[in-house]
CSV table of C-alpha atoms in Angstrom, one decimal:
chain,number,residue,atom,x,y,z
S,738,UNK,CA,-37.0,-62.6,55.5
S,739,UNK,CA,-34.6,-64.9,53.7
S,740,UNK,CA,-38.3,-66.6,52.1
S,741,UNK,CA,-39.0,-63.4,51.1
S,742,UNK,CA,-35.9,-62.5,49.1
S,743,UNK,CA,-36.2,-65.6,47.1
S,744,UNK,CA,-39.8,-65.3,46.2
S,745,UNK,CA,-38.7,-61.6,45.0
S,746,UNK,CA,-35.9,-63.2,43.3
S,747,UNK,CA,-37.9,-65.8,41.2
S,748,UNK,CA,-40.7,-63.1,40.6
S,749,UNK,CA,-38.0,-60.6,39.6
S,750,UNK,CA,-36.8,-63.3,36.9
S,751,UNK,CA,-39.8,-64.6,35.9
S,752,UNK,CA,-40.4,-61.1,34.7
S,753,UNK,CA,-36.9,-61.0,33.2
S,754,UNK,CA,-37.4,-64.0,31.1
S,755,UNK,CA,-40.7,-63.0,29.8
S,756,UNK,CA,-39.2,-59.5,28.6
S,757,UNK,CA,-36.6,-61.5,27.0
S,758,UNK,CA,-39.3,-64.0,25.4
S,759,UNK,CA,-40.9,-60.7,24.2
S,760,UNK,CA,-37.6,-59.1,22.7
S,761,UNK,CA,-37.5,-62.9,21.0
S,762,UNK,CA,-40.7,-63.3,19.5
S,763,UNK,CA,-42.2,-59.9,19.4
S,764,UNK,CA,-39.2,-57.5,18.6
S,765,UNK,CA,-41.8,-54.4,17.4
S,766,UNK,CA,-43.1,-54.7,21.2
S,767,UNK,CA,-39.8,-55.0,23.2
S,768,UNK,CA,-38.3,-51.6,24.6
S,769,UNK,CA,-35.2,-51.5,26.1
S,770,UNK,CA,-36.7,-50.5,29.4
S,771,UNK,CA,-38.5,-53.9,29.9
S,772,UNK,CA,-35.4,-55.3,32.2
S,773,UNK,CA,-34.6,-52.2,33.7
S,774,UNK,CA,-38.2,-51.6,34.9
S,775,UNK,CA,-38.0,-55.3,36.7
S,776,UNK,CA,-35.1,-53.9,38.2
S,777,UNK,CA,-36.7,-51.0,39.6
S,778,UNK,CA,-39.8,-52.3,40.9
S,779,UNK,CA,-37.8,-55.1,42.5
S,780,UNK,CA,-35.7,-52.7,44.3
S,781,UNK,CA,-38.5,-50.7,45.4
S,782,UNK,CA,-40.3,-52.9,46.6
S,783,UNK,CA,-37.8,-54.5,48.8
S,784,UNK,CA,-37.0,-51.2,50.4
S,785,UNK,CA,-40.8,-50.5,51.0
S,786,UNK,CA,-40.9,-54.0,52.8
S,787,UNK,CA,-38.2,-53.5,54.9
S,788,UNK,CA,-39.4,-50.5,55.8
S,789,UNK,CA,-43.0,-51.7,56.4
S,790,UNK,CA,-41.8,-54.4,58.4
S,791,UNK,CA,-39.5,-52.7,61.0
S,792,UNK,CA,-42.9,-50.5,61.4
S,793,UNK,CA,-44.6,-53.2,62.4
S,794,UNK,CA,-42.4,-54.0,65.5
S,795,UNK,CA,-43.6,-50.9,66.8
S,796,UNK,CA,-46.8,-49.6,67.8
S,797,UNK,CA,-50.0,-50.1,65.8
S,798,UNK,CA,-50.5,-46.2,65.1
S,799,UNK,CA,-46.7,-45.8,63.8
S,800,UNK,CA,-47.6,-48.9,61.7
S,801,UNK,CA,-50.3,-47.3,60.0
S,802,UNK,CA,-48.4,-43.8,59.4
S,803,UNK,CA,-45.4,-45.5,58.2
S,804,UNK,CA,-47.3,-47.9,55.6
S,805,UNK,CA,-49.2,-44.8,54.2
S,806,UNK,CA,-46.3,-43.1,54.0
S,807,UNK,CA,-44.4,-44.9,52.5
S,808,UNK,CA,-47.3,-46.2,49.6
S,809,UNK,CA,-47.7,-42.3,49.1
S,810,UNK,CA,-44.1,-42.0,48.6
S,811,UNK,CA,-43.8,-45.1,46.1
S,812,UNK,CA,-46.4,-43.5,44.5
S,813,UNK,CA,-44.9,-40.5,44.0
S,814,UNK,CA,-41.6,-41.7,42.9
S,815,UNK,CA,-43.7,-44.0,40.3
S,816,UNK,CA,-45.4,-40.8,39.0
S,817,UNK,CA,-42.1,-38.7,38.7
S,818,UNK,CA,-40.7,-42.1,36.6
S,819,UNK,CA,-43.7,-42.1,34.3
S,820,UNK,CA,-43.5,-38.3,33.9
S,821,UNK,CA,-40.0,-38.1,33.0
S,822,UNK,CA,-39.9,-41.3,30.6
S,823,UNK,CA,-42.7,-40.3,28.6
S,824,UNK,CA,-41.5,-36.6,28.1
S,825,UNK,CA,-38.2,-37.8,26.8
S,826,UNK,CA,-39.4,-40.9,24.9
S,827,UNK,CA,-42.8,-40.0,23.6
S,828,UNK,CA,-42.6,-42.5,20.9
S,829,UNK,CA,-42.2,-45.5,23.0
S,830,UNK,CA,-44.7,-44.3,25.5
S,831,UNK,CA,-47.7,-46.8,25.4
S,832,UNK,CA,-45.4,-49.9,25.6
S,833,UNK,CA,-43.7,-48.5,28.3
S,834,UNK,CA,-46.6,-47.6,29.8
S,835,UNK,CA,-48.5,-50.8,29.7
S,836,UNK,CA,-45.2,-52.7,30.6
S,837,UNK,CA,-45.2,-50.5,33.6
S,838,UNK,CA,-48.8,-51.3,34.5
S,839,UNK,CA,-48.2,-55.0,34.2
S,840,UNK,CA,-45.1,-54.8,36.5
S,841,UNK,CA,-46.7,-52.7,38.9
S,842,UNK,CA,-49.8,-54.9,39.4
S,843,UNK,CA,-47.3,-57.9,39.5
S,844,UNK,CA,-45.1,-56.3,42.5
S,845,UNK,CA,-48.3,-55.0,44.2
S,846,UNK,CA,-49.7,-58.3,44.3
S,847,UNK,CA,-46.9,-60.1,45.5
S,848,UNK,CA,-46.2,-57.3,48.3
S,849,UNK,CA,-49.4,-58.0,49.3
S,850,UNK,CA,-49.6,-61.1,49.9
S,851,UNK,CA,-46.2,-61.1,51.0
S,852,UNK,CA,-47.1,-58.5,53.8
S,853,UNK,CA,-50.4,-60.8,54.8
S,854,UNK,CA,-48.1,-63.9,55.0
S,855,UNK,CA,-46.1,-61.9,57.0
S,856,UNK,CA,-48.8,-60.4,59.5
S,857,UNK,CA,-50.1,-64.1,59.9
S,858,UNK,CA,-46.8,-65.9,60.6
S,859,UNK,CA,-46.4,-62.8,63.8
S,860,UNK,CA,-49.9,-63.9,64.9
S,861,UNK,CA,-49.2,-67.6,65.1
S,862,UNK,CA,-45.8,-66.9,66.8
S,863,UNK,CA,-47.5,-64.9,69.5
S,864,UNK,CA,-50.2,-67.1,70.4
């Protein structure tokens, strides 16, 4: 689990540095929500990962239910955040949407790779 947290921190720091590079190199593209999106995605990814890892120790049926439920729950949270931001800040909508999509894809790939590695290590430990 420690390796996961370190990897999550490294990915998050790279994204924060990227947002500050955008702020410095292209200030007209920067919005204040960019660094906050990194924190949002990191926290949500960490919570979802913990829930799914705990569910792996239960039966496969329970794991599938919890995994799908957590995925749908996170997607609804994303939808709520997007809706609230786009309704309250329509002038920054396009830049926020692009930053949100990039963050979503980065953390989705990160979480998928982390779960696959976790399952592979668990299989090797059982054999």
